[in-house]
mmCIF file of C-alpha atoms in Angstrom:
data_model
loop_
_atom_site.group_PDB
_atom_site.id
_atom_site.type_symbol
_atom_site.label_atom_id
_atom_site.label_comp_id
_atom_site.label_asym_id
_atom_site.label_seq_id
_atom_site.Cartn_x
_atom_site.Cartn_y
_atom_site.Cartn_z
ATOM 1 C CA MET A 984 -54.348 111.589 -197.463
ATOM 2 C CA LYS A 985 -56.604 110.722 -194.573
ATOM 3 C CA TYR A 986 -55.510 108.460 -191.756
ATOM 4 C CA VAL A 987 -56.865 107.390 -188.419
ATOM 5 C CA LEU A 988 -54.537 107.306 -185.446
ATOM 6 C CA MET A 989 -55.761 104.735 -182.938
ATOM 7 C CA PHE A 990 -54.446 105.342 -179.436
ATOM 8 C CA VAL A 991 -53.785 102.036 -177.700
ATOM 9 C CA GLU A 992 -53.502 101.676 -173.938
ATOM 10 C CA THR A 993 -51.445 98.868 -172.476
ATOM 11 C CA GLU A 994 -52.011 97.262 -169.084
ATOM 12 C CA GLU A 995 -48.737 98.806 -167.910
ATOM 13 C CA PHE A 996 -49.832 102.282 -169.041
ATOM 14 C CA VAL A 997 -53.133 101.919 -167.142
ATOM 15 C CA ARG A 998 -51.246 100.855 -163.999
ATOM 16 C CA GLU A 999 -48.946 103.869 -164.346
ATOM 17 C CA LEU A 1000 -51.949 106.204 -164.634
ATOM 18 C CA GLU A 1001 -53.569 104.619 -161.571
ATOM 19 C CA ALA A 1002 -50.332 105.061 -159.578
ATOM 20 C CA MET A 1003 -50.167 108.795 -160.348
ATOM 21 C CA THR A 1004 -51.389 111.429 -157.971
ATOM 22 C CA GLU A 1005 -54.473 113.343 -159.065
ATOM 23 C CA THR A 1006 -52.239 116.305 -159.981
ATOM 24 C CA GLU A 1007 -49.903 114.144 -162.080
ATOM 25 C CA ARG A 1008 -52.848 112.508 -163.833
ATOM 26 C CA GLN A 1009 -54.393 115.929 -164.566
ATOM 27 C CA GLU A 1010 -51.070 117.122 -166.018
ATOM 28 C CA ALA A 1011 -50.952 114.038 -168.275
ATOM 29 C CA PHE A 1012 -54.490 114.697 -169.527
ATOM 30 C CA GLU A 1013 -53.657 118.358 -170.104
ATOM 31 C CA GLY A 1014 -50.646 117.258 -172.188
ATOM 32 C CA ALA A 1015 -52.960 115.261 -174.430
ATOM 33 C CA GLY A 1016 -55.295 118.256 -174.670
ATOM 34 C CA ARG A 1017 -52.398 120.484 -175.721
ATOM 35 C CA TRP A 1018 -51.444 117.930 -178.406
ATOM 36 C CA PHE A 1019 -54.946 118.117 -179.892
ATOM 37 C CA THR A 1020 -54.827 121.929 -179.815
ATOM 38 C CA GLU A 1021 -51.361 122.099 -181.391
ATOM 39 C CA HIS A 1022 -52.415 119.808 -184.257
ATOM 40 C CA ALA A 1023 -55.981 121.053 -184.722
ATOM 41 C CA ALA A 1024 -55.298 122.038 -188.351
ATOM 42 C CA GLN A 1025 -54.594 118.389 -189.224
ATOM 43 C CA ILE A 1026 -57.187 116.690 -187.009
ATOM 44 C CA THR A 1027 -60.600 116.417 -188.618
ATOM 45 C CA HIS A 1028 -62.281 114.470 -185.799
ATOM 46 C CA HIS A 1029 -61.320 112.732 -182.569
ATOM 47 C CA ALA A 1030 -62.954 110.930 -179.670
ATOM 48 C CA HIS A 1031 -62.167 109.013 -176.517
ATOM 49 C CA LEU A 1032 -63.772 105.591 -176.338
ATOM 50 C CA HIS A 1033 -65.434 104.074 -173.297
ATOM 51 C CA GLY A 1034 -63.653 101.038 -171.847
ATOM 52 C CA PRO A 1035 -63.740 97.660 -173.574
ATOM 53 C CA GLU A 1036 -66.114 96.323 -170.938
ATOM 54 C CA THR A 1037 -68.806 98.552 -172.477
ATOM 55 C CA ALA A 1038 -68.436 97.007 -175.950
ATOM 56 C CA THR A 1039 -71.107 95.045 -177.757
ATOM 57 C CA THR A 1040 -69.727 92.607 -180.315
ATOM 58 C CA MET A 1041 -71.770 91.382 -183.252
ATOM 59 C CA ARG A 1042 -70.529 88.344 -185.156
ATOM 60 C CA LEU A 1043 -72.091 87.996 -188.590
ATOM 61 C CA ALA A 1044 -72.283 84.471 -189.949
ATOM 62 C CA GLY A 1045 -74.594 83.014 -192.560
ATOM 63 C CA GLY A 1046 -77.077 85.859 -192.354
ATOM 64 C CA ASP A 1047 -77.376 85.542 -188.588
ATOM 65 C CA ALA A 1048 -75.999 87.951 -186.031
ATOM 66 C CA ILE A 1049 -74.692 86.710 -182.712
ATOM 67 C CA VAL A 1050 -74.505 89.543 -180.224
ATOM 68 C CA THR A 1051 -72.382 89.385 -177.084
ATOM 69 C CA ASP A 1052 -71.433 91.898 -174.445
ATOM 70 C CA GLY A 1053 -67.797 92.797 -174.159
ATOM 71 C CA PRO A 1054 -64.855 93.184 -176.498
ATOM 72 C CA PHE A 1055 -64.141 91.037 -179.538
ATOM 73 C CA VAL A 1056 -60.920 89.680 -178.039
ATOM 74 C CA GLU A 1057 -59.347 89.630 -174.635
ATOM 75 C CA GLY A 1058 -56.120 91.547 -174.774
ATOM 76 C CA LYS A 1059 -53.449 93.391 -172.929
ATOM 77 C CA GLU A 1060 -53.859 96.349 -175.267
ATOM 78 C CA VAL A 1061 -57.094 98.168 -176.096
ATOM 79 C CA VAL A 1062 -57.907 101.074 -178.380
ATOM 80 C CA SER A 1063 -58.951 103.903 -176.080
ATOM 81 C CA GLY A 1064 -59.451 106.675 -178.593
ATOM 82 C CA TYR A 1065 -58.774 107.864 -182.098
ATOM 83 C CA ALA A 1066 -58.105 110.899 -184.230
ATOM 84 C CA GLU A 1067 -58.857 111.274 -187.925
ATOM 85 C CA ILE A 1068 -56.163 113.334 -189.579
ATOM 86 C CA GLU A 1069 -55.547 114.806 -193.008
ATOM 87 C CA VAL A 1070 -51.876 114.992 -193.958
ATOM 88 C CA ALA A 1071 -49.736 114.801 -197.095
ATOM 89 C CA ASP A 1072 -48.588 111.195 -196.669
ATOM 90 C CA LEU A 1073 -47.740 108.367 -194.274
ATOM 91 C CA ASP A 1074 -44.460 110.035 -193.304
ATOM 92 C CA GLU A 1075 -46.355 113.090 -192.056
ATOM 93 C CA ALA A 1076 -48.868 110.861 -190.247
ATOM 94 C CA MET A 1077 -45.992 109.051 -188.514
ATOM 95 C CA ALA A 1078 -44.328 112.346 -187.587
ATOM 96 C CA LEU A 1079 -47.588 113.509 -186.021
ATOM 97 C CA ALA A 1080 -48.122 110.211 -184.178
ATOM 98 C CA ARG A 1081 -44.547 110.328 -182.869
ATOM 99 C CA THR A 1082 -45.445 113.473 -180.869
ATOM 100 C CA TRP A 1083 -48.473 111.891 -179.111
ATOM 101 C CA PRO A 1084 -47.923 112.353 -175.342
ATOM 102 C CA GLY A 1085 -50.479 109.777 -174.154
ATOM 103 C CA CYS A 1086 -50.660 106.002 -174.280
ATOM 104 C CA PRO A 1087 -47.603 104.223 -175.649
ATOM 105 C CA VAL A 1088 -48.982 102.664 -178.852
ATOM 106 C CA VAL A 1089 -50.447 104.473 -181.855
ATOM 107 C CA GLU A 1090 -51.752 102.418 -184.779
ATOM 108 C CA ILE A 1091 -51.944 104.339 -188.060
ATOM 109 C CA ARG A 1092 -54.336 103.285 -190.815
ATOM 110 C CA PRO A 1093 -55.308 105.007 -194.065
ATOM 111 C CA ILE A 1094 -59.002 105.715 -194.510
ATOM 112 C CA THR A 1095 -61.070 106.511 -197.564
#
């Protein structure tokens, strides 16, 4: 089964990162890098997304497209990255997500 793990940053998580020293922040990033290395056999693709302020939103209605700068919704949580994984089932996807050392929310969705 294929799933996407969406890594979601919260406002609190961002504040905690900003409060870290450069060394602490580097150690946190290295922890995420180790996670990707440790699970490379299950990860088929991954990427870090630019911030929500860089988004372009297109609303499709009646054949017209309305394009706006910025995210679709204002929120206290934003998807900051993702990993596509191939695992046996949802239980294995959840076990993998449970070990993620980064931001505090991981949304898991099956993909086709």
